[in-house]
Coordinates of C-alpha atoms in Angstrom, one line a residue:
X1 CA -56.0 -8.2 38.3
X2 CA -57.9 -4.9 38.6
X3 CA -56.8 -1.7 37.7
X4 CA -56.9 -0.1 41.3
X5 CA -55.0 -3.1 42.6
X6 CA -52.0 -2.9 40.5
X7 CA -52.3 0.5 40.9
X8 CA -51.8 0.1 44.7
X9 CA -49.3 -2.5 44.5
X10 CA -46.8 -0.2 41.7
X11 CA -47.6 2.4 44.5
X12 CA -46.2 0.0 47.2
X13 CA -42.8 -0.4 45.3
X14 CA -42.5 3.0 44.3
X15 CA -42.7 4.3 48.0
X16 CA -40.5 1.3 49.2
X17 CA -37.1 2.6 47.1
X18 CA -38.3 6.4 47.2
X19 CA -38.6 6.3 43.4
X20 CA -40.6 9.6 42.6
X21 CA -40.7 12.6 43.7
X22 CA -42.4 15.9 42.2
X23 CA -41.2 16.9 38.7
X24 CA -40.8 15.0 35.4
X25 CA -40.7 11.3 34.6
X26 CA -40.0 10.0 31.4
X27 CA -41.4 6.6 30.4
X28 CA -39.0 4.3 28.2
X29 CA -41.6 3.7 25.9
X30 CA -41.3 0.7 23.4
X31 CA -45.1 0.0 22.8
X32 CA -44.9 -3.5 24.0
X33 CA -47.1 -4.8 27.0
X34 CA -44.8 -3.8 29.9
X35 CA -43.9 -0.4 29.1
X36 CA -47.4 0.6 28.1
X37 CA -48.7 -0.6 31.5
X38 CA -45.8 1.6 33.1
X39 CA -47.2 4.6 31.3
X40 CA -50.9 3.8 32.1
X41 CA -50.5 3.5 35.6
X42 CA -48.0 6.1 36.1
X43 CA -50.6 8.6 34.6
X44 CA -53.0 7.3 37.1
X45 CA -49.7 7.9 39.7
X46 CA -49.3 11.8 38.7
X47 CA -51.5 13.3 40.8
X48 CA -50.3 11.4 44.0
X49 CA -46.6 12.3 43.3
X50 CA -47.2 15.7 41.4
X51 CA -45.6 14.0 38.3
X52 CA -45.3 15.7 34.8
X53 CA -45.4 12.1 32.4
X54 CA -43.6 12.1 29.2
X55 CA -42.4 9.2 26.9
X56 CA -39.2 8.5 24.7
X57 CA -39.3 5.8 21.9
X58 CA -36.3 4.6 20.1
X59 CA -36.3 3.3 16.6
X60 CA -33.4 0.9 16.1
X61 CA -33.4 0.8 12.5
X62 CA -33.9 -2.8 12.6
X63 CA -36.9 -5.2 12.0
X64 CA -38.0 -3.4 9.2
X65 CA -41.9 -2.6 9.1
X66 CA -42.6 -3.8 12.4
X67 CA -40.2 -1.1 13.8
X68 CA -42.2 1.2 11.8
X69 CA -45.5 -0.1 13.4
X70 CA -43.9 0.2 17.0
X71 CA -43.2 3.9 16.5
X72 CA -46.7 4.7 14.7
X73 CA -48.4 2.8 17.8
X74 CA -46.2 5.0 20.6
X75 CA -47.0 8.1 18.9
X76 CA -50.8 7.5 18.5
X77 CA -51.0 5.9 22.2
X78 CA -49.3 9.0 23.3
X79 CA -51.3 11.3 21.2
X80 CA -54.7 9.6 22.7
X81 CA -53.4 10.1 26.4
X82 CA -52.0 13.7 25.8
X83 CA -48.3 12.6 26.8
X84 CA -45.6 14.4 25.3
X85 CA -43.5 11.9 23.2
X86 CA -39.7 12.0 21.7
X87 CA -38.9 9.9 19.0
X88 CA -35.0 9.1 18.5
X89 CA -33.8 7.0 15.5
X90 CA -30.4 5.0 15.8
X91 CA -28.8 3.2 13.0
X92 CA -27.9 -0.1 15.3
X93 CA -26.7 -2.2 12.4
X94 CA -24.0 0.2 11.7
X95 CA -23.1 0.6 15.4
X96 CA -22.7 -3.3 15.5
X97 CA -20.5 -2.9 12.7
X98 CA -18.3 -0.4 14.2
X99 CA -18.1 -2.0 18.1
X100 CA -18.1 -5.6 16.7
X101 CA -21.1 -6.1 19.5
X102 CA -24.0 -8.2 18.9
X103 CA -27.5 -6.3 17.7
X104 CA -28.8 -7.2 20.6
X105 CA -25.9 -5.5 23.2
X106 CA -25.7 -2.6 20.3
X107 CA -29.3 -1.9 20.7
X108 CA -29.0 -1.5 24.1
X109 CA -26.2 0.5 24.0
X110 CA -27.7 3.1 21.8
X111 CA -31.1 2.9 23.6
X112 CA -29.1 4.0 26.9
X113 CA -27.4 6.3 25.0
X114 CA -30.6 8.3 23.8
X115 CA -31.5 8.3 27.6
X116 CA -28.5 10.0 28.8
X117 CA -28.9 12.5 26.2
X118 CA -32.2 13.3 27.3
X119 CA -31.9 13.4 30.6
X120 CA -28.8 16.0 30.2
X121 CA -31.6 18.1 28.5
X122 CA -34.4 18.0 30.4
X123 CA -33.3 16.2 33.7
X124 CA -36.2 14.3 35.9
X125 CA -35.8 10.5 36.4
X126 CA -36.5 7.6 33.7
X127 CA -38.9 4.6 34.0
X128 CA -38.1 1.8 32.9
X129 CA -41.0 -1.4 32.2
X130 CA -38.5 -3.8 33.8
X131 CA -40.9 -6.7 36.0
X132 CA -40.3 -9.7 38.1
X133 CA -40.1 -11.7 35.4
X134 CA -37.4 -9.8 34.0
X135 CA -35.2 -9.9 37.2
X136 CA -36.0 -13.7 37.4
X137 CA -34.3 -14.0 33.5
X138 CA -31.3 -11.8 34.6
X139 CA -30.5 -13.8 37.6
X140 CA -30.6 -17.3 35.6
X141 CA -29.0 -15.6 32.4
X142 CA -26.0 -14.9 35.1
X143 CA -26.0 -18.5 36.4
X144 CA -25.9 -20.2 32.4
X145 CA -23.2 -17.6 31.7
X146 CA -20.9 -18.3 34.9
X147 CA -20.5 -14.3 35.7
X148 CA -19.0 -12.9 38.9
X149 CA -21.4 -13.1 42.2
X150 CA -22.4 -9.7 41.8
X151 CA -24.5 -10.4 38.8
X152 CA -26.8 -12.4 40.5
X153 CA -28.0 -9.1 42.3
X154 CA -30.8 -8.9 39.6
X155 CA -31.9 -5.8 38.5
X156 CA -31.7 -2.7 41.0
X157 CA -34.9 -0.9 41.5
X158 CA -33.0 2.5 41.3
X159 CA -29.9 3.0 39.3
X160 CA -28.8 6.8 39.3
X161 CA -32.0 8.7 37.4
X162 CA -33.6 4.9 36.2
X163 CA -36.4 3.9 38.3
X164 CA -38.2 0.4 38.0
X165 CA -41.8 0.6 39.4
X166 CA -43.2 -2.5 37.8
X167 CA -40.1 -4.4 39.2
X168 CA -42.2 -6.2 41.7
X169 CA -45.1 -7.2 39.6
X170 CA -45.3 -10.1 37.2
X171 CA -45.8 -9.9 33.3
X172 CA -48.9 -11.7 34.0
X173 CA -50.2 -8.7 36.7
X174 CA -49.1 -6.6 33.6
X175 CA -51.1 -8.3 30.9
X176 CA -54.4 -8.6 33.1
X177 CA -54.3 -5.0 33.9
X178 CA -54.2 -4.3 30.3
X179 CA -56.9 -6.2 29.7
X180 CA -58.9 -4.9 32.2
X181 CA -58.4 -1.1 30.9
X182 CA -59.0 -2.6 27.2
X183 CA -55.4 -1.4 26.4
X184 CA -53.7 -2.7 23.1
X185 CA -50.0 -3.1 22.9
X186 CA -47.4 -4.4 20.3
X187 CA -45.4 -7.5 20.3
X188 CA -41.9 -7.9 19.1
X189 CA -41.9 -10.7 16.8
X190 CA -38.3 -11.6 17.6
X191 CA -39.0 -12.1 21.0
X192 CA -39.9 -15.5 19.8
X193 CA -36.8 -16.4 18.4
X194 CA -35.2 -18.9 21.1
X195 CA -31.8 -18.6 19.6
X196 CA -31.5 -15.6 21.7
X197 CA -30.6 -16.9 25.0
X198 CA -32.9 -14.5 27.1
X199 CA -35.7 -15.4 25.0
X200 CA -34.8 -19.4 25.8
X201 CA -35.2 -18.5 29.5
X202 CA -38.5 -16.7 29.1
X203 CA -40.4 -19.2 26.7
X204 CA -38.8 -22.4 27.8
X205 CA -36.6 -22.6 30.9
X206 CA -38.8 -20.4 33.4
X207 CA -42.0 -22.3 32.6
X208 CA -40.3 -25.4 33.3
X209 CA -39.1 -24.1 36.6
X210 CA -42.2 -22.7 37.6
X211 CA -43.7 -26.1 37.3
X212 CA -41.6 -27.6 40.4
X213 CA -41.6 -24.1 42.1
X214 CA -45.2 -22.1 41.4
X215 CA -43.2 -19.4 43.7
X216 CA -40.1 -19.0 41.7
X217 CA -40.2 -15.4 40.4
X218 CA -40.3 -14.2 43.9
X219 CA -38.2 -16.8 45.0
X220 CA -35.1 -15.5 42.9
X221 CA -36.1 -12.2 43.7
X222 CA -35.7 -12.7 47.3
X223 CA -32.5 -14.2 46.5
X224 CA -31.1 -11.1 44.3
X225 CA -32.0 -8.9 47.2
X226 CA -29.9 -11.1 49.6
X227 CA -27.2 -11.1 47.5
X228 CA -27.8 -7.2 47.1
X229 CA -27.2 -6.8 50.7
X230 CA -24.4 -9.2 50.7
X231 CA -22.8 -7.7 48.1
X232 CA -23.2 -4.4 49.8
X233 CA -21.1 -5.6 52.5
X234 CA -18.4 -7.2 50.9
X235 CA -18.1 -3.8 48.9
X236 CA -17.6 -1.9 51.9
X237 CA -15.2 -4.2 53.5
X238 CA -12.9 -4.6 50.5
X239 CA -12.6 -0.9 50.2
X240 CA -11.1 -0.7 53.6
X241 CA -7.6 -1.2 54.1
X242 CA -8.2 -4.6 56.3
X243 CA -5.2 -6.9 56.2
X244 CA -7.1 -9.9 55.2
X245 CA -6.5 -12.5 52.7
X246 CA -10.0 -14.1 52.8
X247 CA -10.6 -15.1 49.3
X248 CA -14.1 -13.6 48.9
X249 CA -12.5 -10.0 49.7
X250 CA -9.6 -11.1 47.2
X251 CA -12.3 -11.5 44.6
X252 CA -14.1 -8.4 45.3
X253 CA -11.0 -6.3 45.3
X254 CA -9.9 -7.8 42.1
X255 CA -13.4 -7.2 40.9
X256 CA -13.6 -3.3 41.7
X257 CA -10.1 -3.0 39.9
X258 CA -11.1 -4.4 37.1
X259 CA -14.5 -2.5 37.1
X260 CA -12.4 0.7 37.3
X261 CA -9.8 -0.3 34.9
X262 CA -12.5 -1.5 32.1
X263 CA -15.1 1.7 32.5
X264 CA -17.5 -0.7 34.2
X265 CA -16.8 -4.0 32.5
X266 CA -17.9 -7.1 34.8
X267 CA -15.0 -10.2 35.7
X268 CA -16.5 -13.5 35.3
X269 CA -16.3 -15.8 38.1
X270 CA -13.8 -17.9 36.5
X271 CA -11.3 -15.7 36.6
X272 CA -11.6 -14.4 40.1
X273 CA -11.8 -17.6 41.5
X274 CA -8.5 -18.6 39.6
X275 CA -6.9 -15.2 40.5
X276 CA -7.8 -15.6 44.6
X277 CA -6.9 -19.0 44.3
X278 CA -3.0 -18.1 42.9
X279 CA -2.8 -15.0 45.2
X280 CA -3.3 -17.9 48.1
X281 CA -0.3 -19.7 46.9
X282 CA 3.4 -18.9 47.1
X283 CA 5.3 -17.6 43.8
X284 CA 4.2 -15.3 41.5
X285 CA 1.6 -15.9 38.4
X286 CA 0.3 -13.6 35.5
X287 CA -3.0 -13.4 34.1
X288 CA -4.0 -12.3 30.8
X289 CA -8.0 -11.3 31.4
X290 CA -10.6 -10.0 28.9
X291 CA -10.2 -6.4 28.1
X292 CA -6.9 -6.1 27.7
X293 CA -6.0 -6.3 31.5
X294 CA -3.4 -8.4 33.2
X295 CA -3.4 -9.6 36.9
X296 CA -0.2 -10.2 38.7
X297 CA -0.5 -12.2 42.0
X298 CA 2.3 -12.5 44.6
X299 CA 2.7 -12.7 48.1
X300 CA -0.9 -12.7 49.0
X301 CA -1.2 -9.3 46.8
X302 CA -3.2 -8.8 43.3
X303 CA -2.4 -6.2 41.1
X304 CA -4.0 -5.5 37.6
X305 CA -2.6 -3.3 35.0
X306 CA -3.5 -2.5 31.3
X307 CA -1.9 -5.3 29.3
X308 CA 1.5 -4.0 28.2
X309 CA 2.1 -1.0 30.8
X310 CA 5.6 -1.1 32.1
X311 CA 6.1 0.5 35.7
X312 CA 8.5 3.5 35.4
X313 CA 11.4 3.2 37.3
X314 CA 11.8 5.3 40.6
X315 CA 13.9 8.2 40.3
X316 CA 17.2 8.4 42.3
X317 CA 16.8 10.1 45.5
X318 CA 19.8 11.1 48.3
X319 CA 18.8 9.9 51.7
X320 CA 19.2 12.0 54.5
X321 CA 20.2 11.5 58.1
X322 CA 17.6 11.7 60.5
X323 CA 14.7 11.6 58.1
X324 CA 12.6 9.9 55.9
X325 CA 12.4 10.6 52.1
X326 CA 10.0 9.1 49.4
X327 CA 11.2 6.8 46.9
X328 CA 9.0 6.1 44.1
X329 CA 5.2 5.1 44.9
X330 CA 5.6 2.4 47.9
X331 CA 8.7 3.3 49.9
X332 CA 10.2 5.8 52.7
X333 CA 13.7 5.0 53.5
X334 CA 15.2 6.8 56.1
X335 CA 18.6 6.7 58.2
X336 CA 18.5 7.2 61.9
X337 CA 21.8 7.3 64.5
X338 CA 19.6 5.9 67.3
X339 CA 17.5 2.2 67.1
X340 CA 13.9 3.1 65.6
X341 CA 11.2 2.4 67.7
X342 CA 10.5 -1.4 66.2
X343 CA 14.1 -3.0 66.8
X344 CA 12.8 -6.3 65.8
X345 CA 12.1 -5.5 62.5
X346 CA 15.3 -6.8 60.5
X347 CA 13.6 -9.4 58.7
X348 CA 14.7 -10.3 55.1
X349 CA 11.4 -11.4 54.4
X350 CA 9.3 -8.3 54.6
X351 CA 9.8 -5.1 52.8
X352 CA 8.9 -2.9 55.9
X353 CA 12.4 -3.6 57.8
X354 CA 15.6 -2.0 59.1
X355 CA 19.5 -3.2 58.9
X356 CA 22.2 -2.0 61.4
X357 CA 24.9 -0.2 59.9
X358 CA 28.2 0.7 61.0
X359 CA 27.9 4.6 62.3
X360 CA 30.6 6.0 59.9
X361 CA 28.4 4.5 56.7
X362 CA 26.0 7.2 57.3
X363 CA 28.3 9.9 58.6
X364 CA 31.2 9.6 56.2
X365 CA 29.0 8.4 53.0
X366 CA 26.5 9.9 50.4
X367 CA 23.8 7.5 49.9
X368 CA 21.6 7.2 47.0
X369 CA 18.2 4.8 46.5
X370 CA 18.0 4.2 42.8
X371 CA 16.4 0.9 40.8
X372 CA 18.4 -2.2 39.9
X373 CA 21.0 -2.0 37.0
X374 CA 22.7 -4.7 35.2
X375 CA 25.2 -6.4 37.0
X376 CA 24.3 -4.9 40.5
X377 CA 25.2 -7.7 43.4
X378 CA 25.2 -7.5 47.0
X379 CA 27.7 -9.7 49.2
X380 CA 25.9 -11.3 52.2
X381 CA 27.3 -14.0 54.5
X382 CA 30.5 -14.7 52.7
X383 CA 28.3 -14.7 49.2
X384 CA 28.0 -12.5 46.3
X385 CA 24.5 -12.9 45.3
X386 CA 23.1 -11.5 41.9
X387 CA 20.2 -9.0 42.6
X388 CA 18.4 -9.9 39.5
X389 CA 18.3 -13.6 40.7
X390 CA 17.6 -12.5 44.5
X391 CA 14.5 -10.7 43.2
X392 CA 13.6 -13.6 41.3
X393 CA 14.0 -16.0 44.1
X394 CA 12.9 -14.2 46.9
X395 CA 9.4 -13.5 44.5
X396 CA 9.5 -10.2 44.5
X397 CA 6.4 -8.7 42.0
X398 CA 7.6 -8.2 38.8
X399 CA 5.7 -5.0 38.7
X400 CA 6.9 -3.8 41.8
X401 CA 10.5 -4.3 41.0
X402 CA 11.3 -1.0 38.8
X403 CA 10.4 1.0 42.1
X404 CA 12.5 -1.6 44.5
X405 CA 15.0 0.5 45.7
X406 CA 18.8 -0.3 45.7
X407 CA 20.8 1.7 48.2
X408 CA 24.2 2.2 47.3
X409 CA 27.4 4.5 48.0
X410 CA 30.3 4.8 45.7
X411 CA 31.5 1.4 46.2
X412 CA 28.5 -0.2 45.6
X413 CA 25.2 -1.9 46.7
X414 CA 24.4 -1.3 50.9
X415 CA 21.4 -2.4 51.3
X416 CA 17.8 -4.0 49.6
X417 CA 14.8 -4.3 51.4
X418 CA 13.7 -7.9 51.9
X419 CA 17.8 -9.0 50.7
X420 CA 19.6 -7.2 53.6
X421 CA 22.6 -5.2 54.0
X422 CA 25.9 -5.7 52.5
X423 CA 28.9 -7.7 54.7
X424 CA 31.0 -4.6 54.4
X425 CA 28.9 -2.1 56.1
X426 CA 27.8 -4.0 59.0
X427 CA 28.7 -2.7 62.4
X428 CA 32.0 -4.3 63.9
X429 CA 31.8 -6.0 66.8
X430 CA 31.1 -3.3 70.0
X431 CA 31.5 -1.0 66.8
X432 CA 28.8 2.2 67.0
X433 CA 25.6 1.3 64.9
X434 CA 23.0 3.0 62.9
X435 CA 20.3 2.5 61.0
X436 CA 18.8 1.9 57.6
X437 CA 15.0 2.1 57.5
X438 CA 12.6 0.7 54.9
X439 CA 9.2 1.7 55.0
X440 CA 6.9 -0.1 52.5
X441 CA 3.4 1.3 51.9
X442 CA 1.0 -1.2 49.2

């Protein structure tokens, strides 16, 4: 491919995704073919976009003399092109020992930490040299590892201050461009080691698949773009207050909650599917997830919390006639002398409900809402029932129980949402009634 054709195609990608604007662009330069091509083509495009081009090279403290060679190559290249170069050295083996990460993952984290620090100091955008091949490898890697569907989105063209101008170009195009320039580059010998999954995909699996579909790289790129669009829509729907138990939204909400709790980690599809399936069934279940997270399902709801975290018991509150008071995070409770607007809500299977009481109960007694205590019982329909057993039988979520209100007077339990009102406080035939209303918000 001629240098002019390559430059025009890279420029089209830059324009399509609005990657560059006047200012500084820092090339993340390893010395390999992709990053060298990225540096050269951005130098050709700098007048078009009014750019100041700089570069950064990270020495990872591995690969011995080869790493020294790469650093020296990048220094010589940038000096010859009159490009400012920042070189940073990190001890990846030490970082891997401290974190327990693989060398590959520790190196990636260290590299991006360097980029973040430089960006905080100098600003601008940072250009990484991911190509169409890298996107294909990422998608196939996600298939092999059975990760969540969102991982099939591939590599984003723009993420924060990172841009990928070569994302729509193949590695073959990159090497042809460098050959046309007569530009040398270095090769990482570890890229030949197929014990690393990505190397196996790159060297063995992709070529085999391309024999069946020569347009495989473009097909996988189109697939990842389609998944991105679907992913964006699901994220929007999952963030809305929709009363939907659709498995796709259940999985998405669970994935979002896990991402927030773990600081950006992805939950594998095997966990997402199991949780969504359990949430759709009667009863409750608990899941221990990677990263020290627990998931609880009950009644179509899913709750994620750090493992071992206990919900605090809500503070006792005194109920007041004619208004609602808040109890814990989820409930409002009110006492009213006239029927509420929704009089059909006396439903013992719904936490948002209301019960009729003898008028004297709210007029003369002090009623309070508190958490369940040992030995609490309620007499309903001629039977005395243990609240502890009722919570279990009615499958009230374990995480919700510490904040579940038990309304009492001096003689004992008066009413519990989802269970009912005690027989002793019910209005007599023809007697004047009042109402206790529970409003639940998930």
